[in-house]
């Protein structure tokens, strides 16, 4: 926090935009490659070439978590648009599938985007204002054409960026992270009642990682909702990680151009987590989840890591 209340992130983004526009030779090559991917595909990752391979990967991930698959749903006029984000769409597909399962279980009238494109946060962080604006326009068009009354995401970064776009473009519909939506619209009492019908893991200790984009750019209240939901799951004991407010090491795209810095930041989290030795770490963010999971694996730790949306789905009495 700046003692003079200077909005440092906005200043950094402004400077990056000027450098990207006027001195692109100074932009790290890895970020230029990411910008090219965003421009070419409208996504932060190169999409799967073969849909069958993508489906096989999805099914393998669901099997690992003991979750069933339900068909995608495109429904103009639905109450809610579930926006998965690039990582849940192309890499961590179990998060996308878990979100569908949860919404379907609680009878939420939802739709997926008719065409998946990035929210534009990576482009904004790079300084590529033109691509960021283009992607924001595409998302705005989707929301308006689908005529939904709310937007839900399962990604911390997407939540913060889409809230900005919704305000700038006057969407007139609320934007929620999944945990916020569940706490507010389904309710903790109902969630707890349904969790009590689900499978028990026999008592596990869970520590929670707080994504920067939620606690710093959206609201710390979102994480309060996350803790309330976890507290409603039988046999789950919450344990303080000791580094809840620390970046996972993947923020600001640092992993793309300064992997050594990223690893050092993540290592601080890993040291604190392993010292407390929980059974599981959960995070309401695909990037944080993968960053922590990969680093724990690299350190030879047996501590498991779940995205919070997946963890919630695993504790509902779903038909497997």
PDB file of N, CA and C in Angstrom, residues 5 12 35 47 52 65-66 74 129 139 142 148 156 177 183 199 206 227 243 269 298 304 316 319:
ATOM      1  N   UNK A   5      -1.135   7.068  -1.095  1.00  0.00           N
ATOM      2  CA  UNK A   5      -2.350   6.627  -1.799  1.00  0.00           C
ATOM      3  C   UNK A   5      -2.239   6.723  -3.319  1.00  0.00           C
ATOM      4  N   UNK A  12       1.756   1.427 -13.208  1.00  0.00           N
ATOM      5  CA  UNK A  12       2.549   0.395 -13.889  1.00  0.00           C
ATOM      6  C   UNK A  12       1.911   0.019 -15.222  1.00  0.00           C
ATOM      7  N   UNK A  35       1.004 -11.785 -26.514  1.00  0.00           N
ATOM      8  CA  UNK A  35       0.156 -10.810 -27.205  1.00  0.00           C
ATOM      9  C   UNK A  35      -0.262 -11.331 -28.579  1.00  0.00           C
ATOM     10  N   UNK A  47      -5.362 -22.861 -28.528  1.00  0.00           N
ATOM     11  CA  UNK A  47      -6.431 -23.837 -28.285  1.00  0.00           C
ATOM     12  C   UNK A  47      -6.069 -25.226 -28.806  1.00  0.00           C
ATOM     13  N   UNK A  52     -11.508 -34.025 -30.028  1.00  0.00           N
ATOM     14  CA  UNK A  52     -11.550 -35.332 -29.361  1.00  0.00           C
ATOM     15  C   UNK A  52     -10.449 -35.437 -28.313  1.00  0.00           C
ATOM     16  N   UNK A  65     -10.843 -36.557 -10.321  1.00  0.00           N
ATOM     17  CA  UNK A  65     -11.541 -35.903  -9.212  1.00  0.00           C
ATOM     18  C   UNK A  65     -12.845 -36.598  -8.841  1.00  0.00           C
ATOM     19  N   UNK A  66     -13.190 -37.660  -9.545  1.00  0.00           N
ATOM     20  CA  UNK A  66     -14.416 -38.385  -9.243  1.00  0.00           C
ATOM     21  C   UNK A  66     -15.673 -37.607  -9.585  1.00  0.00           C
ATOM     22  N   UNK A  74     -25.859 -23.857 -24.067  1.00  0.00           N
ATOM     23  CA  UNK A  74     -25.927 -22.522 -24.662  1.00  0.00           C
ATOM     24  C   UNK A  74     -27.399 -22.136 -24.700  1.00  0.00           C
ATOM     25  N   UNK A 129      -3.109  -2.271 -25.300  1.00  0.00           N
ATOM     26  CA  UNK A 129      -4.428  -1.672 -25.084  1.00  0.00           C
ATOM     27  C   UNK A 129      -5.410  -2.009 -26.197  1.00  0.00           C
ATOM     28  N   UNK A 139     -16.614  -9.535 -25.445  1.00  0.00           N
ATOM     29  CA  UNK A 139     -17.314 -10.051 -24.264  1.00  0.00           C
ATOM     30  C   UNK A 139     -18.596  -9.263 -24.008  1.00  0.00           C
ATOM     31  N   UNK A 142     -21.256 -10.476 -26.259  1.00  0.00           N
ATOM     32  CA  UNK A 142     -21.807 -11.756 -25.801  1.00  0.00           C
ATOM     33  C   UNK A 142     -22.852 -11.551 -24.713  1.00  0.00           C
ATOM     34  N   UNK A 148     -28.432 -12.109 -20.536  1.00  0.00           N
ATOM     35  CA  UNK A 148     -28.371 -12.697 -19.195  1.00  0.00           C
ATOM     36  C   UNK A 148     -28.562 -11.613 -18.142  1.00  0.00           C
ATOM     37  N   UNK A 156     -10.068 -15.549 -10.470  1.00  0.00           N
ATOM     38  CA  UNK A 156      -9.901 -14.291  -9.741  1.00  0.00           C
ATOM     39  C   UNK A 156      -9.588 -13.134 -10.682  1.00  0.00           C
ATOM     40  N   UNK A 177     -17.808 -13.700  -8.520  1.00  0.00           N
ATOM     41  CA  UNK A 177     -17.019 -14.928  -8.485  1.00  0.00           C
ATOM     42  C   UNK A 177     -17.961 -16.019  -7.985  1.00  0.00           C
ATOM     43  N   UNK A 183     -22.669 -18.115  -2.008  1.00  0.00           N
ATOM     44  CA  UNK A 183     -22.966 -17.641  -0.652  1.00  0.00           C
ATOM     45  C   UNK A 183     -24.187 -16.730  -0.643  1.00  0.00           C
ATOM     46  N   UNK A 199     -20.343 -37.163  -0.008  1.00  0.00           N
ATOM     47  CA  UNK A 199     -19.339 -38.096   0.501  1.00  0.00           C
ATOM     48  C   UNK A 199     -18.376 -37.378   1.435  1.00  0.00           C
ATOM     49  N   UNK A 206      -7.629 -28.225   5.745  1.00  0.00           N
ATOM     50  CA  UNK A 206      -7.531 -27.444   4.510  1.00  0.00           C
ATOM     51  C   UNK A 206      -6.990 -26.056   4.812  1.00  0.00           C
ATOM     52  N   UNK A 227     -14.533 -18.795   2.869  1.00  0.00           N
ATOM     53  CA  UNK A 227     -14.319 -19.421   4.178  1.00  0.00           C
ATOM     54  C   UNK A 227     -15.635 -19.911   4.784  1.00  0.00           C
ATOM     55  N   UNK A 243       0.542 -17.429   5.058  1.00  0.00           N
ATOM     56  CA  UNK A 243       0.920 -16.551   3.938  1.00  0.00           C
ATOM     57  C   UNK A 243      -0.298 -16.284   3.056  1.00  0.00           C
ATOM     58  N   UNK A 269       5.578 -19.293  -0.239  1.00  0.00           N
ATOM     59  CA  UNK A 269       4.290 -19.924   0.071  1.00  0.00           C
ATOM     60  C   UNK A 269       4.472 -21.397   0.410  1.00  0.00           C
ATOM     61  N   UNK A 298       7.078 -30.129  -7.412  1.00  0.00           N
ATOM     62  CA  UNK A 298       8.518 -29.988  -7.645  1.00  0.00           C
ATOM     63  C   UNK A 298       9.314 -30.219  -6.369  1.00  0.00           C
ATOM     64  N   UNK A 304      -2.113 -32.199  -1.399  1.00  0.00           N
ATOM     65  CA  UNK A 304      -2.936 -32.047  -2.595  1.00  0.00           C
ATOM     66  C   UNK A 304      -3.426 -30.609  -2.731  1.00  0.00           C
ATOM     67  N   UNK A 316     -20.519 -32.288  -3.040  1.00  0.00           N
ATOM     68  CA  UNK A 316     -21.962 -32.359  -3.264  1.00  0.00           C
ATOM     69  C   UNK A 316     -22.343 -33.795  -3.622  1.00  0.00           C
ATOM     70  N   UNK A 319     -24.410 -37.393  -8.888  1.00  0.00           N
ATOM     71  CA  UNK A 319     -24.463 -38.748  -9.446  1.00  0.00           C
ATOM     72  C   UNK A 319     -23.181 -38.996 -10.239  1.00  0.00           C
TER      73      UNK A 319
END
